[in-house]
């Protein structure tokens, strides 16, 4: 499959998955790609970016990057607090990448009722499962 065919396939899948979508948006390459594909599939009016802010544990430069990318993409951006979930994990320990993802996804699931597109792909454990949609979390670039 060519890259164009793969892009078109993902866009078609997004269209058939939901009429509107929230993208769990970190500002990294995976979530940015998902945001671009969702915007292409559904139109910018039907795509919202949602960033989990860890309050005092967030880097201001990271937040600036997220805001700048959202503006460049022409997509609405909202923030949801994730520091309380993160602090619960730290108190119980350990603070691993998987635990941080747990805190992020919990914060996002509480913040919206729509389908949430993530950047999960073959480089992480969820992407390796091949699961496309589970509990409103959707992985359009899982392959």
PDB file of C-alpha atoms in Angstrom:
ATOM      1  CA  UNK A   1       0.000   0.000   0.000  1.00  0.00           C
ATOM      2  CA  UNK A   2       1.386   3.419  -0.952  1.00  0.00           C
ATOM      3  CA  UNK A   3       1.487   6.263   1.549  1.00  0.00           C
ATOM      4  CA  UNK A   4      -1.347   8.023  -0.302  1.00  0.00           C
ATOM      5  CA  UNK A   5      -3.465   4.870  -0.156  1.00  0.00           C
ATOM      6  CA  UNK A   6      -2.727   4.536   3.568  1.00  0.00           C
ATOM      7  CA  UNK A   7      -3.672   8.184   4.213  1.00  0.00           C
ATOM      8  CA  UNK A   8      -6.911   7.779   2.269  1.00  0.00           C
ATOM      9  CA  UNK A   9      -7.666   4.552   4.120  1.00  0.00           C
ATOM     10  CA  UNK A  10      -7.245   6.231   7.520  1.00  0.00           C
ATOM     11  CA  UNK A  11      -9.351   9.214   6.435  1.00  0.00           C
ATOM     12  CA  UNK A  12     -12.128   6.854   5.287  1.00  0.00           C
ATOM     13  CA  UNK A  13     -11.944   4.942   8.557  1.00  0.00           C
ATOM     14  CA  UNK A  14     -12.188   8.162  10.585  1.00  0.00           C
ATOM     15  CA  UNK A  15     -15.262   9.209   8.575  1.00  0.00           C
ATOM     16  CA  UNK A  16     -16.934   5.878   9.276  1.00  0.00           C
ATOM     17  CA  UNK A  17     -16.005   5.916  12.973  1.00  0.00           C
ATOM     18  CA  UNK A  18     -17.636   9.168  14.066  1.00  0.00           C
ATOM     19  CA  UNK A  19     -19.258  12.372  12.810  1.00  0.00           C
ATOM     20  CA  UNK A  20     -17.193  14.448  15.243  1.00  0.00           C
ATOM     21  CA  UNK A  21     -14.025  13.721  17.145  1.00  0.00           C
ATOM     22  CA  UNK A  22     -11.853  14.875  20.023  1.00  0.00           C
ATOM     23  CA  UNK A  23      -8.117  14.362  19.559  1.00  0.00           C
ATOM     24  CA  UNK A  24      -6.025  13.650  22.659  1.00  0.00           C
ATOM     25  CA  UNK A  25      -3.434  16.259  21.706  1.00  0.00           C
ATOM     26  CA  UNK A  26       0.042  16.371  23.217  1.00  0.00           C
ATOM     27  CA  UNK A  27       1.570  18.380  20.395  1.00  0.00           C
ATOM     28  CA  UNK A  28       3.842  15.478  19.473  1.00  0.00           C
ATOM     29  CA  UNK A  29       4.147  14.045  15.988  1.00  0.00           C
ATOM     30  CA  UNK A  30       1.633  11.219  16.493  1.00  0.00           C
ATOM     31  CA  UNK A  31      -1.217  13.320  17.910  1.00  0.00           C
ATOM     32  CA  UNK A  32      -0.493  16.081  15.385  1.00  0.00           C
ATOM     33  CA  UNK A  33      -0.765  13.579  12.519  1.00  0.00           C
ATOM     34  CA  UNK A  34      -4.058  12.289  13.950  1.00  0.00           C
ATOM     35  CA  UNK A  35      -5.345  15.880  14.233  1.00  0.00           C
ATOM     36  CA  UNK A  36      -4.483  16.594  10.584  1.00  0.00           C
ATOM     37  CA  UNK A  37      -6.138  13.378   9.391  1.00  0.00           C
ATOM     38  CA  UNK A  38      -9.259  13.987  11.494  1.00  0.00           C
ATOM     39  CA  UNK A  39      -9.516  17.562  10.184  1.00  0.00           C
ATOM     40  CA  UNK A  40      -9.207  16.274   6.634  1.00  0.00           C
ATOM     41  CA  UNK A  41     -11.831  13.581   7.225  1.00  0.00           C
ATOM     42  CA  UNK A  42     -14.424  15.547   9.201  1.00  0.00           C
ATOM     43  CA  UNK A  43     -13.694  19.242   8.696  1.00  0.00           C
ATOM     44  CA  UNK A  44     -12.252  21.591  11.296  1.00  0.00           C
ATOM     45  CA  UNK A  45     -15.664  22.396  12.783  1.00  0.00           C
ATOM     46  CA  UNK A  46     -16.074  18.777  13.901  1.00  0.00           C
ATOM     47  CA  UNK A  47     -12.627  18.221  15.397  1.00  0.00           C
ATOM     48  CA  UNK A  48     -11.549  19.459  18.818  1.00  0.00           C
ATOM     49  CA  UNK A  49      -8.107  19.130  20.376  1.00  0.00           C
ATOM     50  CA  UNK A  50      -7.902  18.266  24.053  1.00  0.00           C
ATOM     51  CA  UNK A  51      -4.645  18.579  25.970  1.00  0.00           C
ATOM     52  CA  UNK A  52      -4.112  17.205  29.451  1.00  0.00           C
ATOM     53  CA  UNK A  53      -2.380  19.883  31.492  1.00  0.00           C
ATOM     54  CA  UNK A  54      -0.454  18.707  34.525  1.00  0.00           C
ATOM     55  CA  UNK A  55      -0.585  22.153  36.108  1.00  0.00           C
ATOM     56  CA  UNK A  56       2.568  22.873  38.087  1.00  0.00           C
ATOM     57  CA  UNK A  57       4.216  19.825  36.477  1.00  0.00           C
ATOM     58  CA  UNK A  58       3.770  21.114  32.906  1.00  0.00           C
ATOM     59  CA  UNK A  59       6.517  22.923  31.047  1.00  0.00           C
ATOM     60  CA  UNK A  60       5.434  26.347  29.806  1.00  0.00           C
ATOM     61  CA  UNK A  61       7.312  25.770  26.519  1.00  0.00           C
ATOM     62  CA  UNK A  62       5.351  22.560  25.963  1.00  0.00           C
ATOM     63  CA  UNK A  63       2.074  24.413  26.421  1.00  0.00           C
ATOM     64  CA  UNK A  64       3.252  27.136  24.022  1.00  0.00           C
ATOM     65  CA  UNK A  65       3.986  24.466  21.400  1.00  0.00           C
ATOM     66  CA  UNK A  66       0.527  22.896  21.837  1.00  0.00           C
ATOM     67  CA  UNK A  67      -1.180  26.291  21.493  1.00  0.00           C
ATOM     68  CA  UNK A  68       0.906  27.222  18.454  1.00  0.00           C
ATOM     69  CA  UNK A  69       0.207  23.935  16.673  1.00  0.00           C
ATOM     70  CA  UNK A  70      -3.527  24.222  17.343  1.00  0.00           C
ATOM     71  CA  UNK A  71      -3.504  27.701  15.803  1.00  0.00           C
ATOM     72  CA  UNK A  72      -1.551  26.479  12.748  1.00  0.00           C
ATOM     73  CA  UNK A  73      -3.993  23.597  12.308  1.00  0.00           C
ATOM     74  CA  UNK A  74      -6.977  25.934  12.690  1.00  0.00           C
ATOM     75  CA  UNK A  75      -8.530  23.663  15.326  1.00  0.00           C
ATOM     76  CA  UNK A  76     -10.170  24.513  18.638  1.00  0.00           C
ATOM     77  CA  UNK A  77      -8.068  23.590  21.653  1.00  0.00           C
ATOM     78  CA  UNK A  78      -9.247  22.874  25.167  1.00  0.00           C
ATOM     79  CA  UNK A  79      -7.278  21.931  28.261  1.00  0.00           C
ATOM     80  CA  UNK A  80      -8.261  19.524  30.994  1.00  0.00           C
ATOM     81  CA  UNK A  81      -6.496  19.076  34.316  1.00  0.00           C
ATOM     82  CA  UNK A  82      -4.554  15.874  34.819  1.00  0.00           C
ATOM     83  CA  UNK A  83      -2.363  16.678  37.777  1.00  0.00           C
ATOM     84  CA  UNK A  84      -4.730  15.188  40.373  1.00  0.00           C
ATOM     85  CA  UNK A  85      -4.702  11.801  38.616  1.00  0.00           C
ATOM     86  CA  UNK A  86      -0.913  12.048  38.271  1.00  0.00           C
ATOM     87  CA  UNK A  87      -0.478  12.848  41.962  1.00  0.00           C
ATOM     88  CA  UNK A  88      -2.552   9.772  42.890  1.00  0.00           C
ATOM     89  CA  UNK A  89      -0.158   7.636  40.859  1.00  0.00           C
ATOM     90  CA  UNK A  90       2.908   9.233  42.433  1.00  0.00           C
ATOM     91  CA  UNK A  91       1.583   8.606  45.940  1.00  0.00           C
ATOM     92  CA  UNK A  92       1.004   4.915  45.196  1.00  0.00           C
ATOM     93  CA  UNK A  93       4.064   4.613  42.896  1.00  0.00           C
ATOM     94  CA  UNK A  94       5.644   3.889  40.525  1.00  0.00           C
ATOM     95  CA  UNK A  95       5.499   6.742  38.023  1.00  0.00           C
ATOM     96  CA  UNK A  96       6.056   4.940  34.745  1.00  0.00           C
ATOM     97  CA  UNK A  97       5.064   5.913  31.204  1.00  0.00           C
ATOM     98  CA  UNK A  98       2.123   3.482  31.312  1.00  0.00           C
ATOM     99  CA  UNK A  99       0.889   5.101  34.539  1.00  0.00           C
ATOM    100  CA  UNK A 100       1.141   8.575  33.009  1.00  0.00           C
ATOM    101  CA  UNK A 101      -0.924   7.406  30.021  1.00  0.00           C
ATOM    102  CA  UNK A 102      -3.484   6.079  32.490  1.00  0.00           C
ATOM    103  CA  UNK A 103      -3.684   9.520  34.121  1.00  0.00           C
ATOM    104  CA  UNK A 104      -4.002  11.248  30.738  1.00  0.00           C
ATOM    105  CA  UNK A 105      -6.694   8.945  29.406  1.00  0.00           C
ATOM    106  CA  UNK A 106      -8.722   9.166  32.615  1.00  0.00           C
ATOM    107  CA  UNK A 107      -8.625  12.963  32.474  1.00  0.00           C
ATOM    108  CA  UNK A 108      -9.652  12.981  28.814  1.00  0.00           C
ATOM    109  CA  UNK A 109     -12.458  10.450  29.249  1.00  0.00           C
ATOM    110  CA  UNK A 110     -13.909  12.599  32.039  1.00  0.00           C
ATOM    111  CA  UNK A 111     -13.740  15.745  29.877  1.00  0.00           C
ATOM    112  CA  UNK A 112     -15.760  14.704  26.838  1.00  0.00           C
ATOM    113  CA  UNK A 113     -18.427  12.256  25.735  1.00  0.00           C
ATOM    114  CA  UNK A 114     -17.221  12.022  22.138  1.00  0.00           C
ATOM    115  CA  UNK A 115     -14.892   9.524  20.466  1.00  0.00           C
ATOM    116  CA  UNK A 116     -11.303  10.344  21.414  1.00  0.00           C
ATOM    117  CA  UNK A 117      -8.657   9.822  18.763  1.00  0.00           C
ATOM    118  CA  UNK A 118      -5.186   9.024  20.071  1.00  0.00           C
ATOM    119  CA  UNK A 119      -1.768   8.749  18.489  1.00  0.00           C
ATOM    120  CA  UNK A 120      -1.373   5.115  19.593  1.00  0.00           C
ATOM    121  CA  UNK A 121       0.674   3.197  17.023  1.00  0.00           C
ATOM    122  CA  UNK A 122       3.051   0.259  16.630  1.00  0.00           C
ATOM    123  CA  UNK A 123       5.713   2.020  18.721  1.00  0.00           C
ATOM    124  CA  UNK A 124       3.595   1.676  21.882  1.00  0.00           C
ATOM    125  CA  UNK A 125       1.803  -1.180  23.613  1.00  0.00           C
ATOM    126  CA  UNK A 126      -1.756  -0.214  22.680  1.00  0.00           C
ATOM    127  CA  UNK A 127      -0.881   0.182  19.008  1.00  0.00           C
ATOM    128  CA  UNK A 128       0.681  -3.266  19.064  1.00  0.00           C
ATOM    129  CA  UNK A 129      -2.644  -4.825  20.088  1.00  0.00           C
ATOM    130  CA  UNK A 130      -4.257  -3.775  16.817  1.00  0.00           C
ATOM    131  CA  UNK A 131      -7.379  -2.615  18.679  1.00  0.00           C
ATOM    132  CA  UNK A 132      -8.996   0.251  16.798  1.00  0.00           C
ATOM    133  CA  UNK A 133     -11.694   1.374  19.243  1.00  0.00           C
ATOM    134  CA  UNK A 134     -12.109   0.594  22.924  1.00  0.00           C
ATOM    135  CA  UNK A 135     -14.128   2.532  25.506  1.00  0.00           C
ATOM    136  CA  UNK A 136     -14.329   5.629  23.241  1.00  0.00           C
ATOM    137  CA  UNK A 137     -10.543   5.631  22.713  1.00  0.00           C
ATOM    138  CA  UNK A 138      -9.750   5.315  19.016  1.00  0.00           C
ATOM    139  CA  UNK A 139      -6.360   4.592  17.432  1.00  0.00           C
ATOM    140  CA  UNK A 140      -6.542   5.566  13.734  1.00  0.00           C
ATOM    141  CA  UNK A 141      -2.774   5.179  13.108  1.00  0.00           C
ATOM    142  CA  UNK A 142      -2.351   1.921  15.045  1.00  0.00           C
ATOM    143  CA  UNK A 143      -0.822   0.142  12.037  1.00  0.00           C
TER     144      UNK A 143
END
